[in-house]
Coordinates of N, CA and C in Angstrom, one line a residue:
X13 N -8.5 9.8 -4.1 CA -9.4 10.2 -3.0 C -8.8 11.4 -2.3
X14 N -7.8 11.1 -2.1 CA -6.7 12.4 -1.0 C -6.0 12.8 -1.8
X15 N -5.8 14.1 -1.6 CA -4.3 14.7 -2.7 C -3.0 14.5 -2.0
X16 N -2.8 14.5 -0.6 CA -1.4 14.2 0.4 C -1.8 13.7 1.6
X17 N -1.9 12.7 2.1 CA -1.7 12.5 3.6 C -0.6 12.4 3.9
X18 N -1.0 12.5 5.6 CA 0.6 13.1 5.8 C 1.4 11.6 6.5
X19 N 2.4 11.3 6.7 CA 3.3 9.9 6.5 C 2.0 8.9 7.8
X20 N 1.5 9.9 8.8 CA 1.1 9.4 9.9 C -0.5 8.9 9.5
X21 N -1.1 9.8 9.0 CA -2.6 9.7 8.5 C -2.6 8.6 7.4
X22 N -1.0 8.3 6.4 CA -1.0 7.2 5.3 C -0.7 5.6 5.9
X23 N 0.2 6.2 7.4 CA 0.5 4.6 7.8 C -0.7 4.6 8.7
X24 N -1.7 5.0 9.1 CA -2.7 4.8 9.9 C -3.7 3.6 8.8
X25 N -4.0 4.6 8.1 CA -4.6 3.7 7.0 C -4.5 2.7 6.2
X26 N -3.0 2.6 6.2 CA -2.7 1.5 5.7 C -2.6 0.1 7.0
X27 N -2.5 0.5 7.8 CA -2.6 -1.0 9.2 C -4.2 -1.0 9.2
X28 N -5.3 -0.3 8.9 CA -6.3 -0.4 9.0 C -7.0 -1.1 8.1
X29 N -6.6 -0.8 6.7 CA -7.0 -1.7 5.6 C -6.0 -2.8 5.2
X30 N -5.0 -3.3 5.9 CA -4.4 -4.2 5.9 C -5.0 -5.1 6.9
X31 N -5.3 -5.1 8.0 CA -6.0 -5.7 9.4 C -7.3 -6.2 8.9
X32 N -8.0 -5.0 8.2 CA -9.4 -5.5 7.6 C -9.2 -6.5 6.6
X33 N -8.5 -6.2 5.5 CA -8.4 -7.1 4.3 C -7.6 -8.7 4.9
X34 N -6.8 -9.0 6.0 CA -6.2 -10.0 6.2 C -7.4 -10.4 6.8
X35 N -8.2 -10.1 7.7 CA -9.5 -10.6 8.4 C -10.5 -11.2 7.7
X36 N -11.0 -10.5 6.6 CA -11.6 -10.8 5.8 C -11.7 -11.6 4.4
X37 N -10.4 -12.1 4.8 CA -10.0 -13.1 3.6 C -8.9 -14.2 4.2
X38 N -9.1 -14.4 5.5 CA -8.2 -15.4 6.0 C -8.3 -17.0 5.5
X39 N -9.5 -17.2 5.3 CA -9.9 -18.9 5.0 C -10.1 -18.6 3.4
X40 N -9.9 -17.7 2.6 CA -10.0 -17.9 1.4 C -8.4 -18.7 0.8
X41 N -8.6 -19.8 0.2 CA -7.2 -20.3 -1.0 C -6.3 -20.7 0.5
X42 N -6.9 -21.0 1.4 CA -5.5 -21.6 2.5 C -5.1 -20.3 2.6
X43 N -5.0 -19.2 3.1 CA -4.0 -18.1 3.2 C -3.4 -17.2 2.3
X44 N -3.5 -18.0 0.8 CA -2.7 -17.5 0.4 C -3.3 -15.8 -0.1
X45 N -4.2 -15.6 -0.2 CA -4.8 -13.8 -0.3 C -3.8 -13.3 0.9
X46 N -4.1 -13.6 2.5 CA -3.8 -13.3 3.7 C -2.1 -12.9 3.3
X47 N -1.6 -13.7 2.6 CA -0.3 -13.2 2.6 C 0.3 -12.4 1.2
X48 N -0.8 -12.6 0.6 CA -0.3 -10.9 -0.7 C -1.2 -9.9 0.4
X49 N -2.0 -9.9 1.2 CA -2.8 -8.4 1.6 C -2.5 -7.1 1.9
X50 N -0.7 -7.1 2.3 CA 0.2 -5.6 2.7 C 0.8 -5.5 0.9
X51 N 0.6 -6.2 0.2 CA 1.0 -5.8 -1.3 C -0.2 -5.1 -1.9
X52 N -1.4 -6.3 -2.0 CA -3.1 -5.5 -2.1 C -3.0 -4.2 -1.5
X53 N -2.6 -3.8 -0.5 CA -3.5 -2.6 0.6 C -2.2 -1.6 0.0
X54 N -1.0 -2.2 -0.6 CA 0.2 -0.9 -0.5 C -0.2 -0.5 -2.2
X55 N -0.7 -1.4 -2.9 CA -1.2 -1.1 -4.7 C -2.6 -0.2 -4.5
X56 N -3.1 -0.6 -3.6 CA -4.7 0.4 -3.1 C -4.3 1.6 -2.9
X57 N -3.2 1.7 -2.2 CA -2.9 3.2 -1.2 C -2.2 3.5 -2.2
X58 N -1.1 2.9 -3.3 CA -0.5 4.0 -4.3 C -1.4 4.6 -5.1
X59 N -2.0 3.7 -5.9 CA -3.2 4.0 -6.6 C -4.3 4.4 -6.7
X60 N -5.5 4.1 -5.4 CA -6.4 4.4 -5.5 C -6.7 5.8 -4.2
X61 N -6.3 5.3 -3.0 CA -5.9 6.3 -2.2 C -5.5 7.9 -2.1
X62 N -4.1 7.5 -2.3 CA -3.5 8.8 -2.3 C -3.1 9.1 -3.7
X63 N -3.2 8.3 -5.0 CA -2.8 8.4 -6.1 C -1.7 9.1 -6.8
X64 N -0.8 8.7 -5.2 CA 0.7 9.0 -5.6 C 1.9 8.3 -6.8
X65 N 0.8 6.9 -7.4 CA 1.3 5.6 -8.0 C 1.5 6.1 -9.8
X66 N 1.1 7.2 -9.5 CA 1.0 7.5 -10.6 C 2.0 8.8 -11.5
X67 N 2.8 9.0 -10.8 CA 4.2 9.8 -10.9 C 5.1 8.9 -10.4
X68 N 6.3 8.8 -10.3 CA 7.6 8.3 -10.2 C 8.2 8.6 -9.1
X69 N 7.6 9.7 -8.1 CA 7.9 10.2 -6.8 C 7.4 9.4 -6.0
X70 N 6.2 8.9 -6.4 CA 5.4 7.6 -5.4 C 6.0 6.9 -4.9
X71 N 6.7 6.1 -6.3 CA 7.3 5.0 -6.0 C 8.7 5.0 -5.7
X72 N 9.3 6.1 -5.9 CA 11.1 6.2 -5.5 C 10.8 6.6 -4.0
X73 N 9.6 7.3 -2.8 CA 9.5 7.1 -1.8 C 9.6 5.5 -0.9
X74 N 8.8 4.7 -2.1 CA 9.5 3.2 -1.3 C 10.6 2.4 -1.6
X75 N 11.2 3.3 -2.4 CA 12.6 3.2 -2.8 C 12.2 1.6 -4.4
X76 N 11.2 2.1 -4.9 CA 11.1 1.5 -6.6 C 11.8 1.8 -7.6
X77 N 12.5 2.8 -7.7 CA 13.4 3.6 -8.7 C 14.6 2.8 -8.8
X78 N 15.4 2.2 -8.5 CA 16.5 1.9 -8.5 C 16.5 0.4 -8.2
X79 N 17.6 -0.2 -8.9 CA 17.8 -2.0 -8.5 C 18.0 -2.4 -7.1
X80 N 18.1 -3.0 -6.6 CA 18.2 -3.8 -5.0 C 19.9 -4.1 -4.7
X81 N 20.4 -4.1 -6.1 CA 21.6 -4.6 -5.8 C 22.6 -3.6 -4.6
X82 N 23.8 -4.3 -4.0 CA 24.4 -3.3 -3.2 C 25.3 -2.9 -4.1
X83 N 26.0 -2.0 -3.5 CA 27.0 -0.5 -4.4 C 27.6 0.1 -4.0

């Protein structure tokens, strides 16, 4: 959809379609949608959004590139 929003215009949209999609699926499965919905909305916004998901820069911005372990 967008070629760059900028960090402010990305986290706007992302509380927006996270608030909507937790609302709109609260009594589905007991909750449990309600609590993947900031994973749903953050796979939407790499992928379909800003379609930053799709280079390796996307994802090393949420720090995906590298293991969790400490060092």
């Amino acid at each position: 959809m967008f070629e760059r929003l900028s960090d402010r215009a990305a986290s706007i949209v992302f509380i927006v379609l996270a608030l909507t999609i937790s609302l709109g699926t609260a009594n589905i499965a007991d909750g449990l949608v309600l609590a993947l919905s900031p994973l749903l909305v953050v796979l939407a916004m790499l992928l379909v959004v800003t379609r930053e998901g799709y280079s390796g820069g996307g994802w090393r911005r949420l720090g995906m590139g590298r293991l969790g372990s400490p060092g």
